[in-house]
XYZ file of N, CA and C in Angstrom:
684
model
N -18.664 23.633 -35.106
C -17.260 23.268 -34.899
C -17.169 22.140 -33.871
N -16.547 21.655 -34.091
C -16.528 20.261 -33.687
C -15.609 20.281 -32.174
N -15.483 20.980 -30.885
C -14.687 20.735 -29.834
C -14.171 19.609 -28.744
N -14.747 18.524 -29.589
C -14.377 17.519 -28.518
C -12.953 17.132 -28.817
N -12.288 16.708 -27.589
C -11.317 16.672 -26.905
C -10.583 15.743 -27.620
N -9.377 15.927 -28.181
C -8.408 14.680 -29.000
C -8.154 13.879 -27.988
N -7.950 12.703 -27.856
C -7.747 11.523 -26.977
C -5.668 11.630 -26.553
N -5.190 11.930 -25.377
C -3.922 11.643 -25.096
C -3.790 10.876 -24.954
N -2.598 10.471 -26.544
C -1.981 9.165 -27.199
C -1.400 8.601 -25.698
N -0.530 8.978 -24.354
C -0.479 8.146 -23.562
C -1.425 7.232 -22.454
N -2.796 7.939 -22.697
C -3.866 7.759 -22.111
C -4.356 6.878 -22.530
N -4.502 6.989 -24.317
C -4.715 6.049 -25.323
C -4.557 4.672 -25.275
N -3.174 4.622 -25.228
C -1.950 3.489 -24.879
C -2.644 2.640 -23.688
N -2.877 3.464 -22.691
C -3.036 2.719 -21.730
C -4.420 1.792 -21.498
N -5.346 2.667 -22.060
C -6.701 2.480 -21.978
C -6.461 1.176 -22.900
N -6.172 0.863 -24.224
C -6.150 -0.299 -24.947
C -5.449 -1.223 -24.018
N -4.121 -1.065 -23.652
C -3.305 -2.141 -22.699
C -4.541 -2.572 -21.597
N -5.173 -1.650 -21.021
C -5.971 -2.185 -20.258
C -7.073 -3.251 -20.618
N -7.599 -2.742 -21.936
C -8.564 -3.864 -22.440
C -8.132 -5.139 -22.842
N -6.904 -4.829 -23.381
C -5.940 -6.267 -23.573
C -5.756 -7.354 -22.441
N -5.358 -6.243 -21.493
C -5.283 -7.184 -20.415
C -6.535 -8.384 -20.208
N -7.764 -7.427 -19.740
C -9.232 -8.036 -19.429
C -9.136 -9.112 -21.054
N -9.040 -8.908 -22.031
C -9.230 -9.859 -22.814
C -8.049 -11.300 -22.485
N -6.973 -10.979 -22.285
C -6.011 -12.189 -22.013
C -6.841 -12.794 -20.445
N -7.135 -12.095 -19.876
C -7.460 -12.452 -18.683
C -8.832 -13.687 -19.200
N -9.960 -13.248 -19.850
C -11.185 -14.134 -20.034
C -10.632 -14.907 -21.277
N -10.024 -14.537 -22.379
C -9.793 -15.318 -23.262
C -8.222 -15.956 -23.620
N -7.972 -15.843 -22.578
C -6.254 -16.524 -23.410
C -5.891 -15.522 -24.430
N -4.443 -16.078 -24.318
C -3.396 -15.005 -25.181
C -3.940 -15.164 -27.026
N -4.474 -16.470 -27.022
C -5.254 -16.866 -28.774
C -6.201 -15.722 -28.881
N -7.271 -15.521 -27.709
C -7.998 -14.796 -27.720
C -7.814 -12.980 -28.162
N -6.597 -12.889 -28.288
C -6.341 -11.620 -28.432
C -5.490 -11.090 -29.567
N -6.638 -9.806 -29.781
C -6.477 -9.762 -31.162
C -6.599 -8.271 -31.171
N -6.041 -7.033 -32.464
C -6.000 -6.016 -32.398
C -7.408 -5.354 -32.492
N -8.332 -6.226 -33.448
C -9.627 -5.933 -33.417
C -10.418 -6.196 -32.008
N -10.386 -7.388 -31.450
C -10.754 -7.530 -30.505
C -10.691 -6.396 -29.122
N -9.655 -6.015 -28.955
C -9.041 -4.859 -28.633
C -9.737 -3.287 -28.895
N -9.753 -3.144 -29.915
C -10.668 -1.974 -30.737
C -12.269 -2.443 -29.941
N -12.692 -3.307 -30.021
C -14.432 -3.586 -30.020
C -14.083 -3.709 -27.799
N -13.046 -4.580 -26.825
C -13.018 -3.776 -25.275
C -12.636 -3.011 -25.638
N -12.060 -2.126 -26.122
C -12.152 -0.522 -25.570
C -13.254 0.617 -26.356
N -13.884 0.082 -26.813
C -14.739 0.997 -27.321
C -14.501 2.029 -28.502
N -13.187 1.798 -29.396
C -12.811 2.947 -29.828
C -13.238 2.389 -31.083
N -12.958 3.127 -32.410
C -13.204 2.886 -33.914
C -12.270 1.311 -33.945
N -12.731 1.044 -35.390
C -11.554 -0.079 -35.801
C -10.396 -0.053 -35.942
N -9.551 -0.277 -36.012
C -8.090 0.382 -36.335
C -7.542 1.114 -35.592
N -7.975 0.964 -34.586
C -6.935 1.982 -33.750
C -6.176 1.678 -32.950
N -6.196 -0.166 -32.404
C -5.527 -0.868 -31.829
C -3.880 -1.025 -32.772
N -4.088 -0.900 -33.844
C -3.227 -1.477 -35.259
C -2.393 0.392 -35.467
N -3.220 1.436 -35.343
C -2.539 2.453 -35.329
C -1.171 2.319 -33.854
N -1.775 2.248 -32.668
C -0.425 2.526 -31.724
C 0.062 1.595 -31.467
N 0.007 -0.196 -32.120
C 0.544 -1.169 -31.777
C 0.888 -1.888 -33.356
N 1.749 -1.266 -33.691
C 1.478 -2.122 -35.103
C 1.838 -3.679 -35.588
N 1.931 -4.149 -34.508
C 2.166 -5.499 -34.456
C 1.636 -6.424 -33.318
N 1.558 -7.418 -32.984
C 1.232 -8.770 -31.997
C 1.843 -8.717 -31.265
N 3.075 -8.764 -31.371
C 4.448 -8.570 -31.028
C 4.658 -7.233 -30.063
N 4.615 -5.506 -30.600
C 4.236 -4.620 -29.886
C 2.881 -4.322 -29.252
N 2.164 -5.322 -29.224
C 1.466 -4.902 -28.332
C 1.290 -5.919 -27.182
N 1.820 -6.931 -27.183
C 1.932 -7.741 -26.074
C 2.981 -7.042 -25.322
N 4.051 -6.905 -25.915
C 5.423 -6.214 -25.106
C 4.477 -4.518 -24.362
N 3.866 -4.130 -24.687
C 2.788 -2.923 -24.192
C 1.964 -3.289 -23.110
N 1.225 -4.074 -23.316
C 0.689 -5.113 -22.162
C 1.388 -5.614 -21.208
N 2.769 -6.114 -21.802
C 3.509 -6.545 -20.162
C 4.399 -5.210 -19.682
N 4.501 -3.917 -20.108
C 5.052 -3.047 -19.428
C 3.810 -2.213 -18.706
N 2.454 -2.277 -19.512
C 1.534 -1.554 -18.623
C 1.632 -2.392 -16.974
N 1.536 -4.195 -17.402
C 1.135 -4.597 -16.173
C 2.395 -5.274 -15.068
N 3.624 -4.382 -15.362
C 4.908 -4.249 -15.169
C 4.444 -3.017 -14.022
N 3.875 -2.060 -14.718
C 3.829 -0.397 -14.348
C 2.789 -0.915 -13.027
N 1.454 -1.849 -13.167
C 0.330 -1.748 -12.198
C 0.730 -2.367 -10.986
N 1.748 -3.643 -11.101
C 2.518 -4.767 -10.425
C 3.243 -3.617 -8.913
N 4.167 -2.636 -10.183
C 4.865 -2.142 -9.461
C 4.597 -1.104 -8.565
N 3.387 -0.626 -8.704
C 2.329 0.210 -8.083
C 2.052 -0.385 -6.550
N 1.187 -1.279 -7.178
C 0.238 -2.540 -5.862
C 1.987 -3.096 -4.648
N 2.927 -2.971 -4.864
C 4.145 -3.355 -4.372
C 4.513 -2.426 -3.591
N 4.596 -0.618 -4.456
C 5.394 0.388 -3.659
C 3.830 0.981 -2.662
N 2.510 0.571 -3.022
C 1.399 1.076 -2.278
C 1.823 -0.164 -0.695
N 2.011 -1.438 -0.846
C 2.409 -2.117 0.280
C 3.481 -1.882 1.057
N 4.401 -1.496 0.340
C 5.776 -0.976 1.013
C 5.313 0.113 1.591
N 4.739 1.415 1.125
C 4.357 2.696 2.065
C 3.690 2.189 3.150
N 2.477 1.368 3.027
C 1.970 1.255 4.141
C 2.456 0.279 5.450
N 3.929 0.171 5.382
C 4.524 -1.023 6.573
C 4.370 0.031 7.587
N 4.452 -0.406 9.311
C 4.638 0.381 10.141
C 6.014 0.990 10.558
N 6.965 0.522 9.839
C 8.099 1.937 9.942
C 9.434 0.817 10.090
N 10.851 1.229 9.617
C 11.698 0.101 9.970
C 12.039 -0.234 11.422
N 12.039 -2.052 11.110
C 12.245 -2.550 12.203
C 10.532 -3.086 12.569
N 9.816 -2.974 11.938
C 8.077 -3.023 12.498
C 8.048 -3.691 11.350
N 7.082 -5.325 12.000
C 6.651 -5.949 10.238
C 5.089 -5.631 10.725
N 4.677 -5.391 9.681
C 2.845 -5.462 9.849
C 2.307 -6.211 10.134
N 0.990 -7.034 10.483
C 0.367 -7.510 10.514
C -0.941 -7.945 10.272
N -1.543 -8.749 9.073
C -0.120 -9.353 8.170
C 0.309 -8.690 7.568
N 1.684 -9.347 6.871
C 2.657 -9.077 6.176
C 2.275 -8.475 5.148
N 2.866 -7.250 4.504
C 2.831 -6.805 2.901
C 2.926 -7.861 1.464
N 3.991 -8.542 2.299
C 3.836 -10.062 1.347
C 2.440 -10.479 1.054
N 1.931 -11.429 2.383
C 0.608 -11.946 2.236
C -0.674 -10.737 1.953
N -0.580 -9.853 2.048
C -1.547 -9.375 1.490
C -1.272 -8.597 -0.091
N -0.226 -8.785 -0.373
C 0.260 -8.367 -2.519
C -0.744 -9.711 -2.553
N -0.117 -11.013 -2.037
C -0.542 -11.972 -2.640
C -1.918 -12.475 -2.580
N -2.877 -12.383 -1.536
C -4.360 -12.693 -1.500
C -4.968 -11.451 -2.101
N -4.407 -10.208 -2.249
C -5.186 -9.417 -3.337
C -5.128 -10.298 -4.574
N -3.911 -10.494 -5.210
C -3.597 -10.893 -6.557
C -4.996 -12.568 -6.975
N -5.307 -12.705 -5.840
C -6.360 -14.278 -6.414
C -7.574 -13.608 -5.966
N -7.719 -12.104 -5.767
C -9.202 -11.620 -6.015
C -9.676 -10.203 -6.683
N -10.480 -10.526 -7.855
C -10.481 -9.134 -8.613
C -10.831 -7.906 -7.620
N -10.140 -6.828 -8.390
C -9.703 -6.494 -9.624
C -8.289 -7.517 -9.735
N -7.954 -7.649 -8.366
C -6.193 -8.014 -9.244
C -6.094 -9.407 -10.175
N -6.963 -10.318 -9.983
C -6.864 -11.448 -10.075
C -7.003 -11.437 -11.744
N -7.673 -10.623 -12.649
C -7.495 -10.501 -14.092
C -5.908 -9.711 -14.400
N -5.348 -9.518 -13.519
C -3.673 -9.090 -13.669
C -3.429 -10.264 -13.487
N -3.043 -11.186 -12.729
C -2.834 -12.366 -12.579
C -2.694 -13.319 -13.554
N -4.295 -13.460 -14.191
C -4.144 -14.574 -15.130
C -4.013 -13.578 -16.396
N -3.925 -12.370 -16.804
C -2.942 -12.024 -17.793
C -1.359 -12.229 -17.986
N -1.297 -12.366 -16.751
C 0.592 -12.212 -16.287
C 1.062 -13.315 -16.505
N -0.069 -14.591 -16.148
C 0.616 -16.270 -16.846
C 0.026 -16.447 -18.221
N -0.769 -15.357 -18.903
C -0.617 -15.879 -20.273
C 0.465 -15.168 -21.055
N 1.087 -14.039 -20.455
C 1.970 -13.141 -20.792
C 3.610 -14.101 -20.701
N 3.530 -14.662 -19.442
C 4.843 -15.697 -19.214
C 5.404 -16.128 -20.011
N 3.883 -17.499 -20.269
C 4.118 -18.364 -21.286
C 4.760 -18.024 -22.623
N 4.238 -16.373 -22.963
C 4.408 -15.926 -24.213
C 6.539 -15.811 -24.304
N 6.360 -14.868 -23.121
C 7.384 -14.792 -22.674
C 8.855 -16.353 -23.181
N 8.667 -17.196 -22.980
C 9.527 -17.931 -22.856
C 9.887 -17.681 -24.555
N 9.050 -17.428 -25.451
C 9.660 -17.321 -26.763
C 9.970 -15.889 -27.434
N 10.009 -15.232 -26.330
C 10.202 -13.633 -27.129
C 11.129 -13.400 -25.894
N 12.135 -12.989 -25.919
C 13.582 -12.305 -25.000
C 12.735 -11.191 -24.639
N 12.390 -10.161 -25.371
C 11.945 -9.051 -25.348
C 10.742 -8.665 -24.189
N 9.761 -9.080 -24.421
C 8.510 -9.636 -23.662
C 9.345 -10.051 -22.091
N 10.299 -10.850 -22.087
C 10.798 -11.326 -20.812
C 11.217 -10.492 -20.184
N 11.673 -10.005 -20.744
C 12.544 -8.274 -20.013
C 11.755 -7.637 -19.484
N 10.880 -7.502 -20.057
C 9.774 -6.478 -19.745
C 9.402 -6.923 -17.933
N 9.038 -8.088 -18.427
C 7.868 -9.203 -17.226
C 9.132 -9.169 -15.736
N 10.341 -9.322 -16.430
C 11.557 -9.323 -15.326
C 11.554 -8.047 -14.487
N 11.169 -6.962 -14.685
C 10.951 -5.848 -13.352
C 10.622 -6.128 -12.433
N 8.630 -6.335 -12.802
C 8.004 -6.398 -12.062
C 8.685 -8.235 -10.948
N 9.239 -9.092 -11.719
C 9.717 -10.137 -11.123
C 10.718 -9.400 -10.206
N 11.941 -8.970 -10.076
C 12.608 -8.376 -9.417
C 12.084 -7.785 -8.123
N 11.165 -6.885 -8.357
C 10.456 -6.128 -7.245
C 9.631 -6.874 -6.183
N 9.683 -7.962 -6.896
C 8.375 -8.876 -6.336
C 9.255 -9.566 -4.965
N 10.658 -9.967 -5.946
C 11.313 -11.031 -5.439
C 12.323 -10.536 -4.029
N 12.757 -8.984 -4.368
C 12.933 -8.730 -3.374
C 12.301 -8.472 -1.794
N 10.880 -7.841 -2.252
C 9.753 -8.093 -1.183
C 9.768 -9.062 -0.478
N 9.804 -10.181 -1.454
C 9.627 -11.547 -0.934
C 11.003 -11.948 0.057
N 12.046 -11.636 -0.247
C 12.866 -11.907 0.882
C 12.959 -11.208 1.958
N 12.393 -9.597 2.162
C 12.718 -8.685 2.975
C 11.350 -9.397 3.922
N 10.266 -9.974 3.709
C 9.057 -9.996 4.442
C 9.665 -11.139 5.110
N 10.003 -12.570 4.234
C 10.596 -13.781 4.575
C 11.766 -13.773 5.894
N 12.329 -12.683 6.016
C 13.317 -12.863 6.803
C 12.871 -12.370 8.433
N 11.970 -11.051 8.134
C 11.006 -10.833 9.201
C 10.044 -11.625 9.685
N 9.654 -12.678 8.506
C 8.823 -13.353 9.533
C 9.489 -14.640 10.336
N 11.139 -14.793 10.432
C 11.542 -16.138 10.717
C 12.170 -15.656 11.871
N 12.078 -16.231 13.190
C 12.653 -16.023 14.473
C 14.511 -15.809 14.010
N 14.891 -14.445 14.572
C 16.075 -14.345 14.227
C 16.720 -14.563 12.615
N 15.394 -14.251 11.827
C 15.658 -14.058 10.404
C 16.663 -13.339 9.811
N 17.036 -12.346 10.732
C 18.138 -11.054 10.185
C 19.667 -11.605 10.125
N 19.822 -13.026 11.136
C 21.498 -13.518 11.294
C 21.169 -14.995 10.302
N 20.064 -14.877 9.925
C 20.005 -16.038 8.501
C 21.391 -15.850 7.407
N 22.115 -16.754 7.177
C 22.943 -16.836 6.264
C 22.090 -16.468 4.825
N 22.956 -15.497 3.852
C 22.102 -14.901 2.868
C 21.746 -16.118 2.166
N 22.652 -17.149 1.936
C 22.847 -18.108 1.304
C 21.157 -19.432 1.343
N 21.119 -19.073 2.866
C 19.744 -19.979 3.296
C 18.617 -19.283 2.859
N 18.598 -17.857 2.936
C 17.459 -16.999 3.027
C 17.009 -17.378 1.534
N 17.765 -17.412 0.498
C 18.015 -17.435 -1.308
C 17.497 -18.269 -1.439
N 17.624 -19.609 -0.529
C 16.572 -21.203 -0.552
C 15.487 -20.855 -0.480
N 15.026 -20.368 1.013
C 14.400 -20.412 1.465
C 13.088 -19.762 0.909
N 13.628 -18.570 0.262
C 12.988 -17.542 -1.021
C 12.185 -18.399 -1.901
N 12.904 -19.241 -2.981
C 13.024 -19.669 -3.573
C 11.511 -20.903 -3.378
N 11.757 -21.809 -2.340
C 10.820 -22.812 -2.067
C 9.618 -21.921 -1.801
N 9.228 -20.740 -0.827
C 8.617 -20.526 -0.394
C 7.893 -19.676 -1.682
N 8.403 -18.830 -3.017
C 7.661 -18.604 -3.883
C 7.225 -19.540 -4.799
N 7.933 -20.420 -5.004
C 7.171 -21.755 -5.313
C 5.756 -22.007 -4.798
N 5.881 -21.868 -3.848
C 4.159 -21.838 -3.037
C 3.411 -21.042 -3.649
N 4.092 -20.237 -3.584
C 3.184 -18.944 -3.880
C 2.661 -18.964 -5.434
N 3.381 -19.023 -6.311
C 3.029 -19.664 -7.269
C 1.706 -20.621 -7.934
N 2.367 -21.461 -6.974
C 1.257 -22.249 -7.126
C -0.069 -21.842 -6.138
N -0.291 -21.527 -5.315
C -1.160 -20.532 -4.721
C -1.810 -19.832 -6.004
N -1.100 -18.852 -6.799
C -1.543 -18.150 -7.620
C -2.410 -19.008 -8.844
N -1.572 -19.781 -9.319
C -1.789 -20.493 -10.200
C -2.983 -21.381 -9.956
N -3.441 -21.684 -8.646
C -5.151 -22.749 -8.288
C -5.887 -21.325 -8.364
N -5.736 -20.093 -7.649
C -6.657 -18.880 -7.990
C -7.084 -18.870 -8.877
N -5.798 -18.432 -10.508
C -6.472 -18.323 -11.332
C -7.487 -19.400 -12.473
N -7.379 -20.495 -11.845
C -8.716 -21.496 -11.915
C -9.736 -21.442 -11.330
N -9.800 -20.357 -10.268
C -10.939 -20.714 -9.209
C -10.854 -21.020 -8.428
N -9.802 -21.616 -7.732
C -9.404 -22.365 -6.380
C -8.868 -21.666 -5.262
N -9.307 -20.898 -4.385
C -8.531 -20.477 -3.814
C -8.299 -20.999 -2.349
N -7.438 -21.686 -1.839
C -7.169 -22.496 -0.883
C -6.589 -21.821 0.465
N -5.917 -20.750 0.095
C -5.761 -19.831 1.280
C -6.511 -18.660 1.512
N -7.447 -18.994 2.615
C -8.216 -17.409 2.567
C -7.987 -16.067 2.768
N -7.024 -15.493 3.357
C -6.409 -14.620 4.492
C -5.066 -14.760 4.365
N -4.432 -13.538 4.506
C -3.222 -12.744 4.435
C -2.696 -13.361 5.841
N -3.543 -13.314 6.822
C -2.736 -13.863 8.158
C -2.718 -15.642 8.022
N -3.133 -16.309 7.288
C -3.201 -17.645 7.332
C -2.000 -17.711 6.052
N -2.073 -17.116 5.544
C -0.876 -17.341 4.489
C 0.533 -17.078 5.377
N 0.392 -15.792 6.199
C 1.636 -16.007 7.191
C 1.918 -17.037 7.592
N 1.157 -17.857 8.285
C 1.432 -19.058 8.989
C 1.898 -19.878 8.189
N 1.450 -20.323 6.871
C 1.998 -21.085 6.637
C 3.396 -20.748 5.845
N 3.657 -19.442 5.664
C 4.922 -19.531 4.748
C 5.949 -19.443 6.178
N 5.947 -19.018 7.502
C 6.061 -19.171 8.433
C 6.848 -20.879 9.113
N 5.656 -21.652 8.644
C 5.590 -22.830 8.936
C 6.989 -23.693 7.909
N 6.371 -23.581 6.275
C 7.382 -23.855 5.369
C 8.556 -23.496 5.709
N 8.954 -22.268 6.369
C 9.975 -21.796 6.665
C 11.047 -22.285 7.874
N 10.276 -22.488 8.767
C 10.193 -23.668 10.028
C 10.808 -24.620 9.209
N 10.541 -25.327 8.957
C 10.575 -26.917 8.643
C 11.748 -27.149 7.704
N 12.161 -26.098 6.533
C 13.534 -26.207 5.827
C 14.420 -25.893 6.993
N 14.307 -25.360 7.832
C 15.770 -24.967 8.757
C 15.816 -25.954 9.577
N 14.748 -26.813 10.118
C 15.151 -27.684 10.760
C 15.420 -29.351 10.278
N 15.798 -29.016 8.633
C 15.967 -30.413 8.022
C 17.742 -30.677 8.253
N 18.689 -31.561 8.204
C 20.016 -31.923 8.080
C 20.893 -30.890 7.608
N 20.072 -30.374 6.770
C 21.226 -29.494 5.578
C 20.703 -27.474 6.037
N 20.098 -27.858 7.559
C 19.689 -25.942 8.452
C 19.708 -25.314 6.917
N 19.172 -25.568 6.237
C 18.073 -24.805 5.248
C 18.849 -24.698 3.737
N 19.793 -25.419 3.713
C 20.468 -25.519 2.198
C 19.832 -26.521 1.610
N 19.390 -26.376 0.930
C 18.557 -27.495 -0.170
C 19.147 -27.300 -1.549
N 19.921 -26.475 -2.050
C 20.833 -27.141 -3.558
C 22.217 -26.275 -3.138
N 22.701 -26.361 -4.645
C 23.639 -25.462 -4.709
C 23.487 -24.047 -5.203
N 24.013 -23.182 -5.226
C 23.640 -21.574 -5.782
C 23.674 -21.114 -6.704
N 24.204 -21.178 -7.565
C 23.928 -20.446 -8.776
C 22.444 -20.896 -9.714
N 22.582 -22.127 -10.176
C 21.260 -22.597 -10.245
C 20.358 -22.756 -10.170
N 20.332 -22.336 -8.136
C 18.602 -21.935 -7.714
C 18.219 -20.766 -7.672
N 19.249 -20.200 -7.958
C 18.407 -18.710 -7.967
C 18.135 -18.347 -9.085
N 18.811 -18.990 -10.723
C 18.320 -18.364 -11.925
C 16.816 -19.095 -11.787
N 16.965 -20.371 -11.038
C 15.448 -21.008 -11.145
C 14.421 -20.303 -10.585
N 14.847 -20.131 -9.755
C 14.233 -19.016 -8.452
C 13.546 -17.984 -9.420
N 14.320 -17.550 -9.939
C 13.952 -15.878 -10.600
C 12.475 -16.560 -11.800
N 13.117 -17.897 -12.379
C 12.241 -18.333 -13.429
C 10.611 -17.969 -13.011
N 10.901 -18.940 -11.645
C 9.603 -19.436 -11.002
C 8.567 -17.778 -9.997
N 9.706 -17.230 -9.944
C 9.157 -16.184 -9.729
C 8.118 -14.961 -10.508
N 8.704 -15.625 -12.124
C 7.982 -14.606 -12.988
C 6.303 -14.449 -12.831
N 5.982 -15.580 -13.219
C 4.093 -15.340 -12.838
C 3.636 -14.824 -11.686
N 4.421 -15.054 -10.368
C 4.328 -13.810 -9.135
C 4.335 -12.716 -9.527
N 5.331 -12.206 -10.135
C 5.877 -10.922 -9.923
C 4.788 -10.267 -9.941
């Protein structure tokens, strides 16, 4: 009699999303395929095509698994701050982000900008990717405001700029990683300089308004997605 253990279909799910991932990660989003999928995870043929029966559902699977891991690595940084009113040192910010340009995280990473890209032509897929953007983005202002002398009487209005330019960096930060480049070594050197960036918009003509609002923040949110 045969007792080995039926595989739990949510376990299932995940274990393939996971191999998906590692495949978008080394091969681009072309690279990925339901078979391909079947042969990283080790399972029979067809079994990628049984719980994903489409390209389509299983990318949207892939960006909610790495929606689910995003949002993990975020609420594990948030537990560990030293208590309100206490910013760490460094920041929860700079260290989400110098994990994210070194594996394990860094194959989340460059899955998450081949997932983007996908993103811009599927609504669906975007939604998904928009959580983990959200969660990201709020971090990003709650750390941003702690690290700016008297950050807390910042007009919300500046802070939204200030957000905004400073994940731009980050971004692109991310984006030389997942080539290989990584130009900032350290969580405390990344302070400084988002620190610094931060400095330098408040003390331009316009004390830290650089557009108008509605606009920069849907941009904001855009540019935020491959962070998240």
């Amino acid at each position: 009699m045969d007792r080995r253990r039926k595989p739990n279909p949510a376990e299932r799910r995940r274990d393939l999303c996971d191999a998906a991932i590692r495949l978008l990660a080394a091969d681009g989003a072309k690279g990925l395929s339901h078979l391909k999928v079947d042969r990283e995870a080790a399972v029979p043929d067809g079994t990628t095509s049984f719980y994903f029966r489409t390209r389509s559902a299983l990318l949207r699977a892939v960006a909610e698994r790495l929606a689910e891991l995003d949002l993990a690595a975020l609420q594990s940084a948030a537990d560990g701050s030293d208590g309100p009113g206490q910013r760490p040192s460094p920041s929860r910010l700079s260290q989400v982000v110098i994990q994210a340009g070194i594996e394990p995280q860094l194959s989340l990473t460059k899955a998450r900008y081949e997932l983007t890209m996908q993103a811009s032509r599927d609504p669906a897929l975007a939604a998904i990717l928009q959580q983990a953007t959200d969660a990201f983005t709020e971090l990003h202002r709650e750390i941003l405001v702690q690290l700016m002398p008297h950050g807390a009487e910042l007009d919300p209005a500046v802070v939204e700029d200030l957000s905004n330019v400073t994940l731009t960096f980050i971004n692109g930060l991310l984006m030389r990683a997942a080539h290989g480049d990584r130009v900032v070594g350290s969580a405390e050197q990344l302070d400084g300089i988002l620190s610094a960036i931060a400095a330098g918009i408040l003390k331009s003509p316009k004390k830290g308004r650089l557009t108008d609002g509605g606009g920069t923040r849907r941009a904001g949110r855009r540019r935020a997605a491959a962070s998240g």
